[in-house]
């Protein structure tokens, strides 16, 4: 490190510099205040004139009240339309679910009836088989008709004829019952088909009516929006 010289600060000179800075700043503030006072804006003088339209205050208030009532009615109408549409959609969904459940119940009923018919047919077939088996066992112990056709038929021939007649009557009765059951099943199937057709037509008409109502409501709203000079009439319920 080379040699260096320390200079003692001059306190008097420092104070003078500080005082000169303070006085210069004060002078600038004073000049700014004086300039503000000199350039202060004066009072504004305007010629009185009438502002606004040609309507009176009462009429303006009345128009404002009418506009507020129209807006309130429009909001209420939109809210009612939304509630109606939502309710109609919910009712349509409920009707759809009911129709599905009704169809399921009808199919189940038809299935049960078919099973009952099959069970009865099986029971009749089993009864017929047992009857034929019984009659066949009875026929084994009786003589043939060739040997029974004599001038004076005996008791064995008479028993065979009664057995044969009884067997024939049973067969005819079973055939008649089977035919009646088949006809009844056919009538029920035709009635079920006709009922399903009527329900389908009813659902179709209900759907068409709902679609027509929605379209008419949409056209009414569209007509109200596009109608010029649409004014509010107190007491109008739409």
C-alpha atoms as one frame of an Amber mdcrd trajectory, in Angstrom:
protein
   0.000   0.000   0.000   1.374   3.366  -1.036   1.329   6.477   1.066  -1.982
   8.354   1.414  -3.093  11.696   2.870  -6.174  12.199   5.104  -8.032  15.474
   4.650  -9.969  16.680   7.650 -13.589  17.590   6.691 -14.578  21.228   6.888
 -17.692  21.362   9.058 -18.416  24.971   8.218 -18.390  24.276   4.503 -20.711
  21.287   4.979 -23.232  23.348   6.915 -23.196  26.050   4.298 -23.903  23.529
   1.538 -26.785  22.018   3.496 -28.302  25.414   4.173 -27.997  26.390   0.521
 -29.823  23.175  -0.536 -32.583  23.757   1.965 -33.064  27.327   0.875 -33.152
  26.282  -2.811 -35.820  23.617  -2.104 -37.913  26.068  -0.108 -37.677  28.572
  -2.953 -38.938  25.952  -5.431 -41.895  25.069  -3.197 -42.777  28.713  -2.827
 -42.592  29.206  -6.595 -44.899  26.169  -7.091 -47.486  27.509  -4.658 -47.373
  30.916  -6.291 -47.847  29.370  -9.759 -50.858  27.360  -8.521 -52.459  30.497
  -7.135 -51.841  32.402 -10.330 -53.217  29.650 -12.600 -56.203  28.673 -10.451
 -59.337  28.234 -12.662 -62.007  30.810 -12.204 -65.744  30.287 -11.741 -67.661
  28.601 -14.577 -70.626  30.485 -15.945 -73.072  28.606 -18.222 -76.170  29.826
 -19.921 -79.206  28.066 -18.436 -80.821  25.746 -20.926 -83.395  22.966 -20.799
 -82.107  19.404 -20.935 -83.841  16.076 -21.631 -86.854  15.255 -23.798 -90.273
  16.739 -24.122 -91.902  14.466 -21.521 -92.674  15.452 -17.998 -91.189  13.819
 -14.950 -94.452  12.067 -14.093 -94.701  10.620 -17.582 -91.094   9.450 -17.456
 -91.746   7.774 -14.099 -94.824   6.110 -15.532 -92.863   4.806 -18.544 -90.166
   3.441 -16.253 -92.794   1.685 -14.151 -94.351   0.191 -17.287 -90.970  -1.082
 -18.510 -90.292  -2.662 -15.128 -93.703  -4.360 -15.176 -93.105  -5.649 -18.707
 -89.726  -7.081 -17.716 -91.265  -8.672 -14.641 -94.074 -10.207 -16.718 -91.628
 -11.525 -19.317 -89.482 -13.131 -16.627 -92.576 -14.663 -15.045 -93.790 -15.930
 -18.420 -90.409 -17.501 -19.189 -90.318 -19.114 -15.773 -93.839 -20.536 -16.252
 -92.927 -21.840 -19.706 -89.834 -23.506 -18.271 -91.852 -25.090 -15.458 -94.508
 -26.304 -17.927 -91.905 -27.762 -20.275 -90.137 -29.458 -17.387 -93.408 -30.843
 -16.039 -94.446 -32.065 -19.493 -91.081 -33.782 -19.935 -91.419 -35.434 -16.518
 -94.972 -36.579 -17.296 -93.859 -37.945 -20.672 -91.024 -39.824 -18.951 -93.444
 -41.210 -16.354 -95.896 -42.292 -19.072 -93.048 -43.926 -20.955 -91.948 -45.838
 -17.859 -95.543 -46.860 -17.131 -95.959 -48.087 -20.697 -92.760 -50.121 -20.411
 -93.892 -51.610 -17.097 -97.340 -52.333 -18.561 -95.787 -54.107 -21.544 -93.575
 -56.134 -19.224 -96.593 -57.080 -17.098 -98.587 -58.038 -20.191 -95.733 -60.154
 -21.541 -95.405 -61.810 -18.155 -99.159 -62.463 -18.073 -99.056 -63.940 -21.570
 -96.120 -66.108 -20.551 -97.977 -67.301 -17.464-101.057 -68.113 -19.540 -98.980
 -70.014 -22.054 -97.304 -71.959 -19.271-100.717 -72.694 -17.753-101.990 -73.887
 -21.129 -98.942 -76.077 -21.598 -99.374 -77.464 -18.102-103.033 -78.263 -18.793
-102.181 -79.869 -22.111 -99.508 -81.979 -20.430-101.999 -82.899 -17.699-104.603
 -83.867 -20.287-102.040 -85.849 -22.244-101.002 -87.646 -19.081-104.628 -88.274
 -18.155-105.335 -89.507 -21.655-102.320 -91.810 -21.526-103.402 -93.260 -18.185
-106.980 -93.702 -19.393-105.801 -95.479 -22.539-103.502 -97.629 -20.452-106.402
 -98.548 -18.162-108.681 -99.298 -21.099-105.987-101.378 -22.740-105.612-103.424
 -19.588-109.373-103.893 -19.570-109.315-104.926 -23.235-106.753-107.633 -22.524
-109.170-109.522 -20.286-112.131-109.257 -22.713-112.792-111.440 -25.798-112.482
-110.009 -29.301-115.511-108.740 -31.110-115.371-111.584 -33.692-116.157-114.111
 -31.006-118.778-111.936 -29.303-121.069-111.391 -32.289-123.595-114.155 -31.642
-127.307-114.202 -31.702-127.493-113.816 -27.937-124.565-111.725 -26.777-123.283
-112.599 -23.371-122.275-110.345 -20.504-118.622-110.246 -21.676-119.630-108.762
 -25.050-121.792-106.156 -23.332-118.916-105.204 -21.013-116.570-104.825 -23.964
-119.065-102.568 -25.790-119.494-100.403 -22.702-115.705-100.184 -22.317-115.288
 -99.298 -25.986-118.068 -96.688 -25.819-116.605 -95.214 -22.633-113.156 -95.047
 -24.208-114.565 -93.366 -27.311-116.503 -90.861 -25.181-113.372 -90.028 -23.190
-111.407 -89.439 -26.369-114.124 -87.211 -27.801-114.371 -85.275 -24.553-110.577
 -84.776 -24.422-110.492 -83.692 -28.042-113.340 -81.270 -27.418-111.602 -79.787
 -24.369-108.331 -79.459 -26.263-110.130 -77.702 -29.106-111.879 -75.347 -26.675
-108.586 -74.535 -24.947-106.926 -73.827 -28.279-109.793 -71.553 -29.332-109.700
 -69.757 -25.965-105.954 -69.245 -26.275-106.399 -67.929 -29.801-109.120 -65.482
 -28.651-106.924 -64.253 -25.805-103.988 -63.770 -28.155-106.177 -61.788 -30.576
-107.567 -59.682 -27.710-104.053 -59.005 -26.393-102.885 -58.007 -29.867-105.858
 -55.652 -30.296-105.225 -54.120 -26.854-101.532 -53.557 -27.626-102.491 -51.918
 -30.936-104.907 -49.557 -29.156-102.287 -48.616 -26.548 -99.725 -47.964 -29.277
-102.195 -45.691 -31.089-102.967 -43.886 -27.809 -99.268 -43.302 -27.120 -98.773
 -42.087 -30.690-101.657 -39.597 -30.402-100.385 -38.361 -27.019 -96.899 -37.864
 -28.454 -98.296 -35.992 -31.468-100.436 -33.752 -29.238 -97.460 -32.957 -26.991
 -95.276 -32.164 -29.999 -98.034 -29.953 -31.466 -98.382 -28.103 -28.140 -94.643
 -27.476 -27.925 -94.536 -26.240 -31.520 -97.487 -23.890 -30.945 -95.879 -22.477
 -27.803 -92.625 -21.907 -29.703 -94.474 -20.166 -32.556 -96.355 -17.978 -30.069
 -93.135 -16.885 -28.391 -91.555 -16.237 -31.778 -94.553 -14.154 -32.861 -94.452
 -12.130 -29.632 -90.763 -11.402 -30.174 -91.154 -10.356 -33.813 -94.389  -8.331
 -33.373 -93.591  -4.555 -33.664 -94.793  -1.978 -31.128 -95.498  -4.652 -28.561
 -96.840  -2.737 -25.575 -97.764  -4.001 -22.163-101.465  -4.237 -21.323-102.173
  -4.439 -17.579-104.326  -7.372 -16.662-103.403  -9.365 -19.803-102.923 -13.016
 -18.883-101.560 -14.267 -22.189
